[in-house]
Short mmCIF file of C-alpha atoms in Angstrom, two decimals:
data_model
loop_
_atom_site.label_atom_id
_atom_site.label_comp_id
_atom_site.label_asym_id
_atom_site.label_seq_id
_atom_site.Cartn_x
_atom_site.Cartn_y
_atom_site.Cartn_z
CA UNK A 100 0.00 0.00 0.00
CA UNK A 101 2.87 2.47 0.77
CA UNK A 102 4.59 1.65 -2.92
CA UNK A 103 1.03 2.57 -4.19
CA UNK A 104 0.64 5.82 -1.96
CA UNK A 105 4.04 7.17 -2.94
CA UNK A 106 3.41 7.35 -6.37
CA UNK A 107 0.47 8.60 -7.08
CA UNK A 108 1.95 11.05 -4.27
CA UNK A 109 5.07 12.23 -6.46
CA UNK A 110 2.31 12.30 -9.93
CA UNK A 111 1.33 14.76 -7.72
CA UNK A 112 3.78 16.51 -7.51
CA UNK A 113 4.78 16.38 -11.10
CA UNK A 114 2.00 18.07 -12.16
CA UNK A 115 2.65 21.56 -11.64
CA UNK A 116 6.36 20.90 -13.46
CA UNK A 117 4.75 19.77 -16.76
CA UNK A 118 2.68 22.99 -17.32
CA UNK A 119 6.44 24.46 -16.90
CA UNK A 120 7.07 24.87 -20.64
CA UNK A 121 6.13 23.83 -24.01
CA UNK A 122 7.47 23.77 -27.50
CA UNK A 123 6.58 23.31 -31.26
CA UNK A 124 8.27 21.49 -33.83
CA UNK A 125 8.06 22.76 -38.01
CA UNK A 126 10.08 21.04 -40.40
CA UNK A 127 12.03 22.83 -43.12
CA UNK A 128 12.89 20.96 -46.05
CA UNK A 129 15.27 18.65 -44.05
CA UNK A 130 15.96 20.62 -40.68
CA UNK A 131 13.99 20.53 -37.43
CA UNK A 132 13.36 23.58 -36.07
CA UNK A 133 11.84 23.35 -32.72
CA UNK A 134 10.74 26.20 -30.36
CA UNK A 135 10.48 25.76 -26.59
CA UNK A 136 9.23 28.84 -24.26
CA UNK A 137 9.02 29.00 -20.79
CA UNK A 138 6.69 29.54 -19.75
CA UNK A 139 4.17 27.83 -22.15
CA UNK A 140 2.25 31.05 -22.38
CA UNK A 141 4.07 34.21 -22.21
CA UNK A 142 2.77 37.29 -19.70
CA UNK A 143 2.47 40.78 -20.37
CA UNK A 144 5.28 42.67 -19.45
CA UNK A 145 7.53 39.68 -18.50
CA UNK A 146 10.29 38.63 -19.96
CA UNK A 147 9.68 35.30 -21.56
CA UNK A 148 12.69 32.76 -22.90
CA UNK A 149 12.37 30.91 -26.00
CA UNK A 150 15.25 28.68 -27.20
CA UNK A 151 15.18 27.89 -30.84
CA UNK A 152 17.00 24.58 -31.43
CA UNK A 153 17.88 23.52 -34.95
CA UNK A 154 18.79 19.84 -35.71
CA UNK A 155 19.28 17.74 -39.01
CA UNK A 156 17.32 14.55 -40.44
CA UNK A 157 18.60 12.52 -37.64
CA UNK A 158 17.96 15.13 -34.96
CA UNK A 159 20.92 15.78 -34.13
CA UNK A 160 22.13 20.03 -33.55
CA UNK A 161 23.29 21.61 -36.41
CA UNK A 162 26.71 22.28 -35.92
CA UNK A 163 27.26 24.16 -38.65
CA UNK A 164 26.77 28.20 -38.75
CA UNK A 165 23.88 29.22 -39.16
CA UNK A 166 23.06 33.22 -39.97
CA UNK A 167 19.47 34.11 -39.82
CA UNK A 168 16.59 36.66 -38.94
CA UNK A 169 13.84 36.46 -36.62
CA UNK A 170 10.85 38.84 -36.06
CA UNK A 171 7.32 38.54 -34.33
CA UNK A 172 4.51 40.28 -35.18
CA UNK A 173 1.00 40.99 -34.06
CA UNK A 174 -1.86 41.77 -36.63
CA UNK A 175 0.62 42.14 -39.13
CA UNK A 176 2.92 44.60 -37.10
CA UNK A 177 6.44 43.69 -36.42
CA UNK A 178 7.35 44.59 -33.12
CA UNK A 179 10.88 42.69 -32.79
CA UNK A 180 13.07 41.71 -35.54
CA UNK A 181 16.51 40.33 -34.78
CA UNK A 182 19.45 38.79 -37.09
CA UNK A 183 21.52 35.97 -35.18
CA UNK A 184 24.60 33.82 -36.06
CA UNK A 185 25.08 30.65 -34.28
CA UNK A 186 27.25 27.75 -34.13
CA UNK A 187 25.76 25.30 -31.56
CA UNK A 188 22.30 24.79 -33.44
CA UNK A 189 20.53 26.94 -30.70
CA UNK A 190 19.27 30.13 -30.56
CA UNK A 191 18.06 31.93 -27.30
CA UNK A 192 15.52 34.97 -27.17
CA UNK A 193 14.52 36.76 -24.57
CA UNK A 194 11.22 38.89 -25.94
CA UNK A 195 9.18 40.86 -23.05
CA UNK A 196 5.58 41.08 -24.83
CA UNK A 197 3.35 44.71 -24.41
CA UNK A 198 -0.09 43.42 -24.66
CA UNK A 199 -2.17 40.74 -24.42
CA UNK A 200 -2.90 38.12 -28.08
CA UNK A 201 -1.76 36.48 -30.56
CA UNK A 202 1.77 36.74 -32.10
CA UNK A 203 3.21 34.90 -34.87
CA UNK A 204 7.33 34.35 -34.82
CA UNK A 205 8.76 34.15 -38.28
CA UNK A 206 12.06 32.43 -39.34
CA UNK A 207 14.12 32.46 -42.23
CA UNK A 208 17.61 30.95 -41.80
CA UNK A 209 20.78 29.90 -43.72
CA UNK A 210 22.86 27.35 -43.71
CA UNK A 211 25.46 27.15 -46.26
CA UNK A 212 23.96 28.57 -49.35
CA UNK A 213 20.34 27.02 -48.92
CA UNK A 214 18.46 29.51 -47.30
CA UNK A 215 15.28 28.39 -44.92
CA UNK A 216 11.75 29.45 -43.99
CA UNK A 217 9.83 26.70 -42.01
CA UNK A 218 5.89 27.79 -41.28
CA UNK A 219 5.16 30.56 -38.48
CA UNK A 220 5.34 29.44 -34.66
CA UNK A 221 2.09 30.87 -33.00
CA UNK A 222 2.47 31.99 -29.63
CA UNK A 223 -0.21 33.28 -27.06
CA UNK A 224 0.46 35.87 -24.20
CA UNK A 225 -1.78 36.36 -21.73
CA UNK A 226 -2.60 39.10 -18.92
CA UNK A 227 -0.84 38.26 -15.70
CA UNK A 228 -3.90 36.51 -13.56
CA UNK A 229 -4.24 37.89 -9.91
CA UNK A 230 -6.31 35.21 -8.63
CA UNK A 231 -4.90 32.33 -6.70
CA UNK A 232 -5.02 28.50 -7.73
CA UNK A 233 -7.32 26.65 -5.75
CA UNK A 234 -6.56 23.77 -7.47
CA UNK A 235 -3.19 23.45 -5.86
CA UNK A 236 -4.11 24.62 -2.60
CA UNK A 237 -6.41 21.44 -2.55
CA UNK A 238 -4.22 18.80 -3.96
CA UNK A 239 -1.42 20.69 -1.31
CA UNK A 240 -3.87 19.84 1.34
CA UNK A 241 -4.76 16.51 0.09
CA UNK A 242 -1.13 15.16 0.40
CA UNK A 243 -0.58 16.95 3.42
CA UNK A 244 -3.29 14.79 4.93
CA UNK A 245 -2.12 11.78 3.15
CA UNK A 246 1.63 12.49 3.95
CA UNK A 247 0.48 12.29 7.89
CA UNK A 248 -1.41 9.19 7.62
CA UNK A 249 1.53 7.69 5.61
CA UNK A 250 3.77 8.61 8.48
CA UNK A 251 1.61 7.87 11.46
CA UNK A 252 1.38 4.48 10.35
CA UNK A 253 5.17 4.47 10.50
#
């Protein structure tokens, strides 16, 4: 019963860590291009971190140099654009976001002389909320109460 009790105990706990971040994947002609963000859903006026990873057919990071522009824009505005030149296969960016929508991040990369532009990565960023989580408060309680039992017992 204990085996049993610890692990749906440290699910638990797991759950708040996989709402952490998030990414997307697009494929361009034969390079992955995957964007991650932390967190999953950018806030308004926060500074959000995006890593833009680049890897080959057998996913594996492009280790050649790779010279490209980014930009996001929202209804058709671009608000950042940015030229980078990498050697590692990953690119970091660290956008802070004015208002609250939709914004689409565009790509277009080279590497050698074949030049890239996988589709658009949508992203949505969101008001900071002010209300509290009662879901956690509950499931904190909830293994609190658990957690005691488990260790009267012992």
């Amino acid at each position: 019963m204990s085996k049993k009790l610890l692990i749906i105990y440290l699910f638990i706990l797991l759950i708040p860590i996989s709402y952490s971040n998030g990414g997307c994947i697009k494929i361009a002609d034969d390079i992955f291009v995957q964007l991650s963000s932390s967190p999953i859903v950018p806030i308004v006026n926060k500074e959000a971190s995006f890593l833009i990873s680049f890897a080959n057919i057998k996913k594996e990071l492009i280790s050649e140099e790779i010279n490209g522009k980014i930009w996001i824009a929202k209804d058709d505005e671009k608000i950042l654009t940015k030229n980078f030149k990498i050697k590692n296969g990953i690119f970091d960016l660290k956008p802070t976001f004015k208002s609250a929508g939709l914004y689409e991040i565009f790509l277009e990369f080279k590497i050698g002389n074949k030049t890239y532009m996988p589709e658009d990565f949508l992203i949505e960023v969101k008001e900071e909320k002010q209300d509290f989580n009662f879901l956690f408060l509950i499931i904190g309680v909830i293994i609190g109460i658990l957690s005691m039992k488990f260790i009267k017992k012992h």
